[in-house]
Structures are given as C-alpha cells and as structure tokens.
PDB file of N, CA, C and O in Angstrom:
ATOM      1  N   MET R   1       4.091  -8.276 -13.989  1.00  0.00           N
ATOM      2  CA  MET R   1       3.482  -9.151 -13.010  1.00  0.00           C
ATOM      3  C   MET R   1       2.295  -9.854 -13.681  1.00  0.00           C
ATOM      4  O   MET R   1       1.537  -9.233 -14.412  1.00  0.00           O
ATOM      5  N   LEU R   2       2.156 -11.108 -13.386  1.00  0.00           N
ATOM      6  CA  LEU R   2       1.079 -11.889 -13.974  1.00  0.00           C
ATOM      7  C   LEU R   2      -0.277 -11.441 -13.454  1.00  0.00           C
ATOM      8  O   LEU R   2      -0.411 -11.008 -12.307  1.00  0.00           O
ATOM      9  N   LYS R   3      -1.281 -11.544 -14.318  1.00  0.00           N
ATOM     10  CA  LYS R   3      -2.637 -11.158 -13.937  1.00  0.00           C
ATOM     11  C   LYS R   3      -3.113 -11.946 -12.722  1.00  0.00           C
ATOM     12  O   LYS R   3      -3.787 -11.404 -11.845  1.00  0.00           O
ATOM     13  N   SER R   4      -2.734 -13.222 -12.636  1.00  0.00           N
ATOM     14  CA  SER R   4      -3.142 -14.039 -11.491  1.00  0.00           C
ATOM     15  C   SER R   4      -2.518 -13.523 -10.195  1.00  0.00           C
ATOM     16  O   SER R   4      -3.142 -13.590  -9.134  1.00  0.00           O
ATOM     17  N   ASN R   5      -1.288 -13.002 -10.275  1.00  0.00           N
ATOM     18  CA  ASN R   5      -0.650 -12.426  -9.079  1.00  0.00           C
ATOM     19  C   ASN R   5      -1.377 -11.158  -8.633  1.00  0.00           C
ATOM     20  O   ASN R   5      -1.535 -10.922  -7.441  1.00  0.00           O
ATOM     21  N   ILE R   6      -1.805 -10.352  -9.587  1.00  0.00           N
ATOM     22  CA  ILE R   6      -2.530  -9.131  -9.241  1.00  0.00           C
ATOM     23  C   ILE R   6      -3.872  -9.477  -8.611  1.00  0.00           C
ATOM     24  O   ILE R   6      -4.281  -8.852  -7.631  1.00  0.00           O
ATOM     25  N   GLU R   7      -4.543 -10.487  -9.132  1.00  0.00           N
ATOM     26  CA  GLU R   7      -5.814 -10.932  -8.546  1.00  0.00           C
ATOM     27  C   GLU R   7      -5.596 -11.414  -7.113  1.00  0.00           C
ATOM     28  O   GLU R   7      -6.407 -11.131  -6.231  1.00  0.00           O
ATOM     29  N   LYS R   8      -4.502 -12.131  -6.875  1.00  0.00           N
ATOM     30  CA  LYS R   8      -4.190 -12.604  -5.521  1.00  0.00           C
ATOM     31  C   LYS R   8      -3.964 -11.418  -4.581  1.00  0.00           C
ATOM     32  O   LYS R   8      -4.462 -11.397  -3.459  1.00  0.00           O
ATOM     33  N   ILE R   9      -3.247 -10.401  -5.054  1.00  0.00           N
ATOM     34  CA  ILE R   9      -3.002  -9.203  -4.248  1.00  0.00           C
ATOM     35  C   ILE R   9      -4.311  -8.482  -3.950  1.00  0.00           C
ATOM     36  O   ILE R   9      -4.555  -8.049  -2.825  1.00  0.00           O
ATOM     37  N   LYS R  10      -5.177  -8.378  -4.945  1.00  0.00           N
ATOM     38  CA  LYS R  10      -6.490  -7.746  -4.737  1.00  0.00           C
ATOM     39  C   LYS R  10      -7.273  -8.475  -3.658  1.00  0.00           C
ATOM     40  O   LYS R  10      -7.923  -7.843  -2.824  1.00  0.00           O
ATOM     41  N   ASN R  11      -7.214  -9.799  -3.672  1.00  0.00           N
ATOM     42  CA  ASN R  11      -7.943 -10.591  -2.680  1.00  0.00           C
ATOM     43  C   ASN R  11      -7.344 -10.478  -1.284  1.00  0.00           C
ATOM     44  O   ASN R  11      -8.061 -10.563  -0.292  1.00  0.00           O
ATOM     45  N   GLU R  12      -6.025 -10.301  -1.208  1.00  0.00           N
ATOM     46  CA  GLU R  12      -5.343 -10.231   0.087  1.00  0.00           C
ATOM     47  C   GLU R  12      -5.355  -8.816   0.673  1.00  0.00           C
ATOM     48  O   GLU R  12      -5.148  -8.652   1.873  1.00  0.00           O
ATOM     49  N   ALA R  13      -5.574  -7.823  -0.160  1.00  0.00           N
ATOM     50  CA  ALA R  13      -5.545  -6.435   0.314  1.00  0.00           C
ATOM     51  C   ALA R  13      -6.683  -6.188   1.298  1.00  0.00           C
ATOM     52  O   ALA R  13      -7.812  -6.619   1.080  1.00  0.00           O
ATOM     53  N   GLN R  14      -6.369  -5.503   2.388  1.00  0.00           N
ATOM     54  CA  GLN R  14      -7.414  -5.123   3.333  1.00  0.00           C
ATOM     55  C   GLN R  14      -8.214  -3.940   2.808  1.00  0.00           C
ATOM     56  O   GLN R  14      -9.356  -3.738   3.201  1.00  0.00           O
ATOM     57  N   LEU R  15      -7.591  -3.184   1.915  1.00  0.00           N
ATOM     58  CA  LEU R  15      -8.210  -1.954   1.444  1.00  0.00           C
ATOM     59  C   LEU R  15      -7.687  -1.658   0.044  1.00  0.00           C
ATOM     60  O   LEU R  15      -6.501  -1.829  -0.222  1.00  0.00           O
ATOM     61  N   ILE R  16      -8.568  -1.246  -0.835  1.00  0.00           N
ATOM     62  CA  ILE R  16      -8.165  -0.769  -2.154  1.00  0.00           C
ATOM     63  C   ILE R  16      -8.806   0.597  -2.348  1.00  0.00           C
ATOM     64  O   ILE R  16     -10.023   0.750  -2.216  1.00  0.00           O
ATOM     65  N   VAL R  17      -7.960   1.598  -2.594  1.00  0.00           N
ATOM     66  CA  VAL R  17      -8.425   2.974  -2.772  1.00  0.00           C
ATOM     67  C   VAL R  17      -7.786   3.534  -4.037  1.00  0.00           C
ATOM     68  O   VAL R  17      -6.561   3.514  -4.178  1.00  0.00           O
ATOM     69  N   SER R  18      -8.610   4.011  -4.949  1.00  0.00           N
ATOM     70  CA  SER R  18      -8.129   4.648  -6.184  1.00  0.00           C
ATOM     71  C   SER R  18      -7.090   3.810  -6.922  1.00  0.00           C
ATOM     72  O   SER R  18      -6.123   4.339  -7.463  1.00  0.00           O
ATOM     73  N   GLY R  19      -7.279   2.512  -6.914  1.00  0.00           N
ATOM     74  CA  GLY R  19      -6.377   1.628  -7.645  1.00  0.00           C
ATOM     75  C   GLY R  19      -5.113   1.239  -6.901  1.00  0.00           C
ATOM     76  O   GLY R  19      -4.216   0.635  -7.481  1.00  0.00           O
ATOM     77  N   TYR R  20      -5.037   1.564  -5.615  1.00  0.00           N
ATOM     78  CA  TYR R  20      -3.887   1.195  -4.790  1.00  0.00           C
ATOM     79  C   TYR R  20      -4.325   0.173  -3.747  1.00  0.00           C
ATOM     80  O   TYR R  20      -5.287   0.396  -3.014  1.00  0.00           O
ATOM     81  N   ALA R  21      -3.604  -0.944  -3.679  1.00  0.00           N
ATOM     82  CA  ALA R  21      -3.889  -1.994  -2.704  1.00  0.00           C
ATOM     83  C   ALA R  21      -3.035  -1.771  -1.460  1.00  0.00           C
ATOM     84  O   ALA R  21      -1.816  -1.611  -1.556  1.00  0.00           O
ATOM     85  N   PHE R  22      -3.670  -1.744  -0.308  1.00  0.00           N
ATOM     86  CA  PHE R  22      -3.007  -1.560   0.978  1.00  0.00           C
ATOM     87  C   PHE R  22      -2.913  -2.912   1.660  1.00  0.00           C
ATOM     88  O   PHE R  22      -3.930  -3.557   1.927  1.00  0.00           O
ATOM     89  N   LEU R  23      -1.671  -3.331   1.961  1.00  0.00           N
ATOM     90  CA  LEU R  23      -1.432  -4.649   2.530  1.00  0.00           C
ATOM     91  C   LEU R  23      -0.562  -4.542   3.780  1.00  0.00           C
ATOM     92  O   LEU R  23       0.653  -4.337   3.676  1.00  0.00           O
ATOM     93  N   PRO R  24      -1.155  -4.673   4.968  1.00  0.00           N
ATOM     94  CA  PRO R  24      -0.333  -4.707   6.187  1.00  0.00           C
ATOM     95  C   PRO R  24       0.609  -5.904   6.137  1.00  0.00           C
ATOM     96  O   PRO R  24       0.228  -6.989   5.693  1.00  0.00           O
ATOM     97  N   ARG R  25       1.837  -5.679   6.579  1.00  0.00           N
ATOM     98  CA  ARG R  25       2.859  -6.723   6.540  1.00  0.00           C
ATOM     99  C   ARG R  25       3.136  -7.236   7.945  1.00  0.00           C
ATOM    100  O   ARG R  25       2.833  -6.575   8.929  1.00  0.00           O
ATOM    101  N   GLU R  26       3.732  -8.403   8.024  1.00  0.00           N
ATOM    102  CA  GLU R  26       4.063  -9.017   9.315  1.00  0.00           C
ATOM    103  C   GLU R  26       5.036  -8.171  10.126  1.00  0.00           C
ATOM    104  O   GLU R  26       5.030  -8.217  11.344  1.00  0.00           O
ATOM    105  N   ASP R  27       5.898  -7.399   9.456  1.00  0.00           N
ATOM    106  CA  ASP R  27       6.864  -6.570  10.171  1.00  0.00           C
ATOM    107  C   ASP R  27       6.256  -5.269  10.683  1.00  0.00           C
ATOM    108  O   ASP R  27       6.941  -4.430  11.252  1.00  0.00           O
ATOM    109  N   GLY R  28       4.950  -5.091  10.479  1.00  0.00           N
ATOM    110  CA  GLY R  28       4.257  -3.910  10.981  1.00  0.00           C
ATOM    111  C   GLY R  28       4.160  -2.777   9.985  1.00  0.00           C
ATOM    112  O   GLY R  28       3.443  -1.808  10.223  1.00  0.00           O
ATOM    113  N   PHE R  29       4.874  -2.869   8.886  1.00  0.00           N
ATOM    114  CA  PHE R  29       4.789  -1.839   7.868  1.00  0.00           C
ATOM    115  C   PHE R  29       3.591  -2.114   6.954  1.00  0.00           C
ATOM    116  O   PHE R  29       2.983  -3.178   7.010  1.00  0.00           O
ATOM    117  N   ILE R  30       3.277  -1.156   6.110  1.00  0.00           N
ATOM    118  CA  ILE R  30       2.168  -1.276   5.179  1.00  0.00           C
ATOM    119  C   ILE R  30       2.712  -1.165   3.763  1.00  0.00           C
ATOM    120  O   ILE R  30       3.328  -0.162   3.407  1.00  0.00           O
ATOM    121  N   GLY R  31       2.494  -2.210   2.983  1.00  0.00           N
ATOM    122  CA  GLY R  31       2.869  -2.186   1.578  1.00  0.00           C
ATOM    123  C   GLY R  31       1.703  -1.648   0.767  1.00  0.00           C
ATOM    124  O   GLY R  31       0.553  -2.012   1.015  1.00  0.00           O
ATOM    125  N   ILE R  32       1.999  -0.780  -0.178  1.00  0.00           N
ATOM    126  CA  ILE R  32       0.959  -0.215  -1.039  1.00  0.00           C
ATOM    127  C   ILE R  32       1.413  -0.404  -2.479  1.00  0.00           C
ATOM    128  O   ILE R  32       2.506   0.007  -2.858  1.00  0.00           O
ATOM    129  N   LEU R  33       0.545  -1.032  -3.268  1.00  0.00           N
ATOM    130  CA  LEU R  33       0.877  -1.372  -4.640  1.00  0.00           C
ATOM    131  C   LEU R  33      -0.108  -0.701  -5.591  1.00  0.00           C
ATOM    132  O   LEU R  33      -1.318  -0.744  -5.372  1.00  0.00           O
ATOM    133  N   ASN R  34       0.425  -0.096  -6.656  1.00  0.00           N
ATOM    134  CA  ASN R  34      -0.392   0.470  -7.714  1.00  0.00           C
ATOM    135  C   ASN R  34      -0.853  -0.698  -8.584  1.00  0.00           C
ATOM    136  O   ASN R  34      -0.047  -1.327  -9.252  1.00  0.00           O
ATOM    137  N   LEU R  35      -2.143  -0.988  -8.572  1.00  0.00           N
ATOM    138  CA  LEU R  35      -2.650  -2.150  -9.296  1.00  0.00           C
ATOM    139  C   LEU R  35      -2.618  -1.969 -10.809  1.00  0.00           C
ATOM    140  O   LEU R  35      -2.583  -2.950 -11.543  1.00  0.00           O
ATOM    141  N   GLU R  36      -2.620  -0.747 -11.277  1.00  0.00           N
ATOM    142  CA  GLU R  36      -2.529  -0.485 -12.712  1.00  0.00           C
ATOM    143  C   GLU R  36      -1.085  -0.571 -13.213  1.00  0.00           C
ATOM    144  O   GLU R  36      -0.847  -0.863 -14.379  1.00  0.00           O
ATOM    145  N   HIS R  37      -0.147  -0.276 -12.324  1.00  0.00           N
ATOM    146  CA  HIS R  37       1.285  -0.330 -12.640  1.00  0.00           C
ATOM    147  C   HIS R  37       1.972  -1.050 -11.486  1.00  0.00           C
ATOM    148  O   HIS R  37       2.562  -0.414 -10.616  1.00  0.00           O
ATOM    149  N   PRO R  38       1.883  -2.387 -11.446  1.00  0.00           N
ATOM    150  CA  PRO R  38       2.381  -3.126 -10.286  1.00  0.00           C
ATOM    151  C   PRO R  38       3.886  -3.047 -10.079  1.00  0.00           C
ATOM    152  O   PRO R  38       4.396  -3.561  -9.087  1.00  0.00           O
ATOM    153  N   ASP R  39       4.586  -2.381 -10.974  1.00  0.00           N
ATOM    154  CA  ASP R  39       6.009  -2.152 -10.741  1.00  0.00           C
ATOM    155  C   ASP R  39       6.216  -0.933  -9.843  1.00  0.00           C
ATOM    156  O   ASP R  39       7.352  -0.635  -9.470  1.00  0.00           O
ATOM    157  N   CYS R  40       5.139  -0.245  -9.472  1.00  0.00           N
ATOM    158  CA  CYS R  40       5.211   0.924  -8.582  1.00  0.00           C
ATOM    159  C   CYS R  40       4.672   0.544  -7.213  1.00  0.00           C
ATOM    160  O   CYS R  40       3.499   0.197  -7.070  1.00  0.00           O
ATOM    161  N   ALA R  41       5.541   0.611  -6.211  1.00  0.00           N
ATOM    162  CA  ALA R  41       5.153   0.219  -4.860  1.00  0.00           C
ATOM    163  C   ALA R  41       5.823   1.133  -3.845  1.00  0.00           C
ATOM    164  O   ALA R  41       6.828   1.791  -4.134  1.00  0.00           O
ATOM    165  N   ILE R  42       5.232   1.160  -2.651  1.00  0.00           N
ATOM    166  CA  ILE R  42       5.781   1.954  -1.556  1.00  0.00           C
ATOM    167  C   ILE R  42       5.525   1.188  -0.259  1.00  0.00           C
ATOM    168  O   ILE R  42       4.534   0.460  -0.151  1.00  0.00           O
ATOM    169  N   VAL R  43       6.421   1.313   0.688  1.00  0.00           N
ATOM    170  CA  VAL R  43       6.259   0.746   2.021  1.00  0.00           C
ATOM    171  C   VAL R  43       6.312   1.903   3.001  1.00  0.00           C
ATOM    172  O   VAL R  43       7.233   2.731   2.951  1.00  0.00           O
ATOM    173  N   ILE R  44       5.293   1.983   3.872  1.00  0.00           N
ATOM    174  CA  ILE R  44       5.235   3.058   4.863  1.00  0.00           C
ATOM    175  C   ILE R  44       5.040   2.452   6.252  1.00  0.00           C
ATOM    176  O   ILE R  44       4.677   1.285   6.384  1.00  0.00           O
ATOM    177  N   ASN R  45       5.249   3.293   7.263  1.00  0.00           N
ATOM    178  CA  ASN R  45       4.913   2.863   8.618  1.00  0.00           C
ATOM    179  C   ASN R  45       3.544   3.437   8.978  1.00  0.00           C
ATOM    180  O   ASN R  45       2.914   4.118   8.168  1.00  0.00           O
ATOM    181  N   LYS R  46       3.066   3.150  10.179  1.00  0.00           N
ATOM    182  CA  LYS R  46       1.717   3.576  10.561  1.00  0.00           C
ATOM    183  C   LYS R  46       1.589   5.097  10.676  1.00  0.00           C
ATOM    184  O   LYS R  46       0.485   5.618  10.712  1.00  0.00           O
ATOM    185  N   ASP R  47       2.725   5.812  10.703  1.00  0.00           N
ATOM    186  CA  ASP R  47       2.718   7.277  10.740  1.00  0.00           C
ATOM    187  C   ASP R  47       2.867   7.884   9.347  1.00  0.00           C
ATOM    188  O   ASP R  47       3.114   9.080   9.210  1.00  0.00           O
ATOM    189  N   CYS R  48       2.742   7.061   8.331  1.00  0.00           N
ATOM    190  CA  CYS R  48       2.836   7.469   6.920  1.00  0.00           C
ATOM    191  C   CYS R  48       4.216   8.004   6.546  1.00  0.00           C
ATOM    192  O   CYS R  48       4.345   8.880   5.690  1.00  0.00           O
ATOM    193  N   GLU R  49       5.234   7.461   7.177  1.00  0.00           N
ATOM    194  CA  GLU R  49       6.612   7.785   6.801  1.00  0.00           C
ATOM    195  C   GLU R  49       7.098   6.718   5.827  1.00  0.00           C
ATOM    196  O   GLU R  49       6.863   5.526   6.032  1.00  0.00           O
ATOM    197  N   ILE R  50       7.756   7.162   4.769  1.00  0.00           N
ATOM    198  CA  ILE R  50       8.224   6.240   3.743  1.00  0.00           C
ATOM    199  C   ILE R  50       9.409   5.428   4.255  1.00  0.00           C
ATOM    200  O   ILE R  50      10.384   5.980   4.747  1.00  0.00           O
ATOM    201  N   ILE R  51       9.300   4.121   4.115  1.00  0.00           N
ATOM    202  CA  ILE R  51      10.390   3.212   4.460  1.00  0.00           C
ATOM    203  C   ILE R  51      11.210   2.925   3.208  1.00  0.00           C
ATOM    204  O   ILE R  51      12.429   3.001   3.216  1.00  0.00           O
ATOM    205  N   GLU R  52      10.515   2.578   2.127  1.00  0.00           N
ATOM    206  CA  GLU R  52      11.178   2.398   0.834  1.00  0.00           C
ATOM    207  C   GLU R  52      10.146   2.546  -0.274  1.00  0.00           C
ATOM    208  O   GLU R  52       8.950   2.348  -0.061  1.00  0.00           O
ATOM    209  N   THR R  53      10.610   2.896  -1.460  1.00  0.00           N
ATOM    210  CA  THR R  53       9.713   3.060  -2.594  1.00  0.00           C
ATOM    211  C   THR R  53      10.491   3.086  -3.900  1.00  0.00           C
ATOM    212  O   THR R  53      11.702   3.311  -3.907  1.00  0.00           O
ATOM    213  N   ASN R  54       9.773   2.852  -4.963  1.00  0.00           N
ATOM    214  CA  ASN R  54      10.327   3.085  -6.291  1.00  0.00           C
ATOM    215  C   ASN R  54       9.402   4.023  -7.083  1.00  0.00           C
ATOM    216  O   ASN R  54       9.532   4.158  -8.284  1.00  0.00           O
ATOM    217  N   MET R  55       8.475   4.660  -6.376  1.00  0.00           N
ATOM    218  CA  MET R  55       7.553   5.615  -6.995  1.00  0.00           C
ATOM    219  C   MET R  55       8.227   6.968  -7.148  1.00  0.00           C
ATOM    220  O   MET R  55       9.081   7.335  -6.336  1.00  0.00           O
ATOM    221  N   ASP R  56       7.788   7.728  -8.156  1.00  0.00           N
ATOM    222  CA  ASP R  56       8.294   9.092  -8.283  1.00  0.00           C
ATOM    223  C   ASP R  56       7.625   9.970  -7.217  1.00  0.00           C
ATOM    224  O   ASP R  56       6.667   9.562  -6.561  1.00  0.00           O
ATOM    225  N   SER R  57       8.133  11.164  -7.029  1.00  0.00           N
ATOM    226  CA  SER R  57       7.675  12.026  -5.936  1.00  0.00           C
ATOM    227  C   SER R  57       6.213  12.428  -6.074  1.00  0.00           C
ATOM    228  O   SER R  57       5.512  12.587  -5.066  1.00  0.00           O
ATOM    229  N   ILE R  58       5.724  12.577  -7.289  1.00  0.00           N
ATOM    230  CA  ILE R  58       4.311  12.935  -7.480  1.00  0.00           C
ATOM    231  C   ILE R  58       3.413  11.799  -6.998  1.00  0.00           C
ATOM    232  O   ILE R  58       2.463  12.017  -6.242  1.00  0.00           O
ATOM    233  N   GLU R  59       3.726  10.574  -7.422  1.00  0.00           N
ATOM    234  CA  GLU R  59       2.919   9.436  -6.997  1.00  0.00           C
ATOM    235  C   GLU R  59       3.051   9.194  -5.495  1.00  0.00           C
ATOM    236  O   GLU R  59       2.070   8.833  -4.831  1.00  0.00           O
ATOM    237  N   GLN R  60       4.239   9.422  -4.933  1.00  0.00           N
ATOM    238  CA  GLN R  60       4.419   9.299  -3.484  1.00  0.00           C
ATOM    239  C   GLN R  60       3.458  10.220  -2.747  1.00  0.00           C
ATOM    240  O   GLN R  60       2.803   9.805  -1.785  1.00  0.00           O
ATOM    241  N   ASN R  61       3.361  11.468  -3.190  1.00  0.00           N
ATOM    242  CA  ASN R  61       2.463  12.428  -2.529  1.00  0.00           C
ATOM    243  C   ASN R  61       1.007  11.995  -2.640  1.00  0.00           C
ATOM    244  O   ASN R  61       0.235  12.136  -1.684  1.00  0.00           O
ATOM    245  N   ILE R  62       0.619  11.473  -3.792  1.00  0.00           N
ATOM    246  CA  ILE R  62      -0.750  10.989  -3.976  1.00  0.00           C
ATOM    247  C   ILE R  62      -1.038   9.842  -3.005  1.00  0.00           C
ATOM    248  O   ILE R  62      -2.055   9.835  -2.300  1.00  0.00           O
ATOM    249  N   VAL R  63      -0.129   8.871  -2.963  1.00  0.00           N
ATOM    250  CA  VAL R  63      -0.335   7.688  -2.122  1.00  0.00           C
ATOM    251  C   VAL R  63      -0.307   8.054  -0.642  1.00  0.00           C
ATOM    252  O   VAL R  63      -1.118   7.543   0.144  1.00  0.00           O
ATOM    253  N   LEU R  64       0.593   8.924  -0.244  1.00  0.00           N
ATOM    254  CA  LEU R  64       0.633   9.330   1.168  1.00  0.00           C
ATOM    255  C   LEU R  64      -0.655  10.049   1.561  1.00  0.00           C
ATOM    256  O   LEU R  64      -1.156   9.871   2.674  1.00  0.00           O
ATOM    257  N   GLY R  65      -1.207  10.839   0.664  1.00  0.00           N
ATOM    258  CA  GLY R  65      -2.493  11.491   0.931  1.00  0.00           C
ATOM    259  C   GLY R  65      -3.602  10.466   1.108  1.00  0.00           C
ATOM    260  O   GLY R  65      -4.429  10.583   2.027  1.00  0.00           O
ATOM    261  N   LEU R  66      -3.632   9.467   0.246  1.00  0.00           N
ATOM    262  CA  LEU R  66      -4.629   8.401   0.374  1.00  0.00           C
ATOM    263  C   LEU R  66      -4.442   7.636   1.686  1.00  0.00           C
ATOM    264  O   LEU R  66      -5.412   7.300   2.368  1.00  0.00           O
ATOM    265  N   ALA R  67      -3.190   7.373   2.033  1.00  0.00           N
ATOM    266  CA  ALA R  67      -2.904   6.634   3.264  1.00  0.00           C
ATOM    267  C   ALA R  67      -3.368   7.426   4.486  1.00  0.00           C
ATOM    268  O   ALA R  67      -4.022   6.878   5.378  1.00  0.00           O
ATOM    269  N   LYS R  68      -3.066   8.715   4.534  1.00  0.00           N
ATOM    270  CA  LYS R  68      -3.448   9.533   5.687  1.00  0.00           C
ATOM    271  C   LYS R  68      -4.964   9.571   5.868  1.00  0.00           C
ATOM    272  O   LYS R  68      -5.455   9.619   6.990  1.00  0.00           O
ATOM    273  N   LYS R  69      -5.701   9.527   4.773  1.00  0.00           N
ATOM    274  CA  LYS R  69      -7.163   9.569   4.844  1.00  0.00           C
ATOM    275  C   LYS R  69      -7.781   8.206   5.138  1.00  0.00           C
ATOM    276  O   LYS R  69      -8.917   8.137   5.610  1.00  0.00           O
ATOM    277  N   ASN R  70      -7.054   7.126   4.862  1.00  0.00           N
ATOM    278  CA  ASN R  70      -7.686   5.807   4.900  1.00  0.00           C
ATOM    279  C   ASN R  70      -7.061   4.776   5.833  1.00  0.00           C
ATOM    280  O   ASN R  70      -7.626   3.697   5.991  1.00  0.00           O
ATOM    281  N   LEU R  71      -5.916   5.072   6.451  1.00  0.00           N
ATOM    282  CA  LEU R  71      -5.296   4.070   7.325  1.00  0.00           C
ATOM    283  C   LEU R  71      -6.190   3.691   8.497  1.00  0.00           C
ATOM    284  O   LEU R  71      -6.081   2.591   9.029  1.00  0.00           O
ATOM    285  N   GLN R  72      -7.099   4.577   8.861  1.00  0.00           N
ATOM    286  CA  GLN R  72      -8.015   4.272   9.965  1.00  0.00           C
ATOM    287  C   GLN R  72      -8.885   3.046   9.673  1.00  0.00           C
ATOM    288  O   GLN R  72      -9.409   2.413  10.582  1.00  0.00           O
ATOM    289  N   PHE R  73      -9.034   2.711   8.396  1.00  0.00           N
ATOM    290  CA  PHE R  73      -9.861   1.583   8.006  1.00  0.00           C
ATOM    291  C   PHE R  73      -9.082   0.270   7.922  1.00  0.00           C
ATOM    292  O   PHE R  73      -9.679  -0.778   7.685  1.00  0.00           O
ATOM    293  N   LEU R  74      -7.762   0.331   8.108  1.00  0.00           N
ATOM    294  CA  LEU R  74      -6.934  -0.879   8.082  1.00  0.00           C
ATOM    295  C   LEU R  74      -6.871  -1.488   9.465  1.00  0.00           C
ATOM    296  O   LEU R  74      -6.787  -0.783  10.468  1.00  0.00           O
ATOM    297  N   SER R  75      -6.866  -2.797   9.512  1.00  0.00           N
ATOM    298  CA  SER R  75      -6.677  -3.500  10.768  1.00  0.00           C
ATOM    299  C   SER R  75      -5.189  -3.798  10.908  1.00  0.00           C
ATOM    300  O   SER R  75      -4.646  -4.633  10.189  1.00  0.00           O
ATOM    301  N   LEU R  76      -4.534  -3.082  11.814  1.00  0.00           N
ATOM    302  CA  LEU R  76      -3.098  -3.283  12.015  1.00  0.00           C
ATOM    303  C   LEU R  76      -2.822  -4.132  13.251  1.00  0.00           C
ATOM    304  O   LEU R  76      -1.688  -4.304  13.649  1.00  0.00           O
ATOM    305  N   GLU R  77      -3.880  -4.660  13.867  1.00  0.00           N
ATOM    306  CA  GLU R  77      -3.702  -5.529  15.032  1.00  0.00           C
ATOM    307  C   GLU R  77      -2.936  -6.771  14.628  1.00  0.00           C
ATOM    308  O   GLU R  77      -3.140  -7.317  13.549  1.00  0.00           O
ATOM    309  N   GLY R  78      -2.037  -7.193  15.482  1.00  0.00           N
ATOM    310  CA  GLY R  78      -1.233  -8.367  15.189  1.00  0.00           C
ATOM    311  C   GLY R  78      -0.013  -8.042  14.357  1.00  0.00           C
ATOM    312  O   GLY R  78       0.743  -8.916  13.995  1.00  0.00           O
ATOM    313  N   HIS R  79       0.158  -6.760  14.051  1.00  0.00           N
ATOM    314  CA  HIS R  79       1.332  -6.316  13.297  1.00  0.00           C
ATOM    315  C   HIS R  79       2.150  -5.440  14.236  1.00  0.00           C
ATOM    316  O   HIS R  79       1.620  -4.639  14.987  1.00  0.00           O
ATOM    317  N   ASN R  80       3.459  -5.557  14.167  1.00  0.00           N
ATOM    318  CA  ASN R  80       4.345  -4.983  15.173  1.00  0.00           C
ATOM    319  C   ASN R  80       4.443  -3.473  15.202  1.00  0.00           C
ATOM    320  O   ASN R  80       4.278  -2.862  16.229  1.00  0.00           O
ATOM    321  N   ALA R  81       4.811  -2.823  14.105  1.00  0.00           N
ATOM    322  CA  ALA R  81       5.108  -1.402  14.120  1.00  0.00           C
ATOM    323  C   ALA R  81       3.846  -0.651  14.263  1.00  0.00           C
ATOM    324  O   ALA R  81       3.637   0.357  14.687  1.00  0.00           O
TER     325      ALA R  81
END
C-alpha cells in the first residue's frame, strides 16, 4: 500500500490504538487496519464478532482485545449495525 494511502487512512480513522486504525463503515461494521502491515485487516461488528479477516489468530486476539477496550470511544452514530 502506498504511503499516501496509509496517511489518508490515518486521517480518516476515528481512533488509532497501538498501531491499529479503527474505521467505522457505512454498513455499520468496523474496519481495523494494522498500519505497520496494511495487508493485515479485520472487520468486526459492534459486539466484536469477526465478520472477515486475513489476520492470524494471535493478531485477531490482540485486535479484539483492543476493540473491546476502546470501541466506547468510537462514534458509531449514523452507521447501521
């Protein structure tokens, strides 16, 4: 991924925690991208259930832990799920 694309994601993210950008999506899900390895991403719902991912199980557990601790700081208003 181009550096300019990562900068755009950083600017659009509502929250960045431990190098992961949290981006609420129009469909109500939350996309989470590893900014150090942008080929690693996960999509979860507001209950922290995995919708899709290409992360390994260790990274999934790390990201889900971060999500459970920090989703309260995301503005999910205007998003469906």
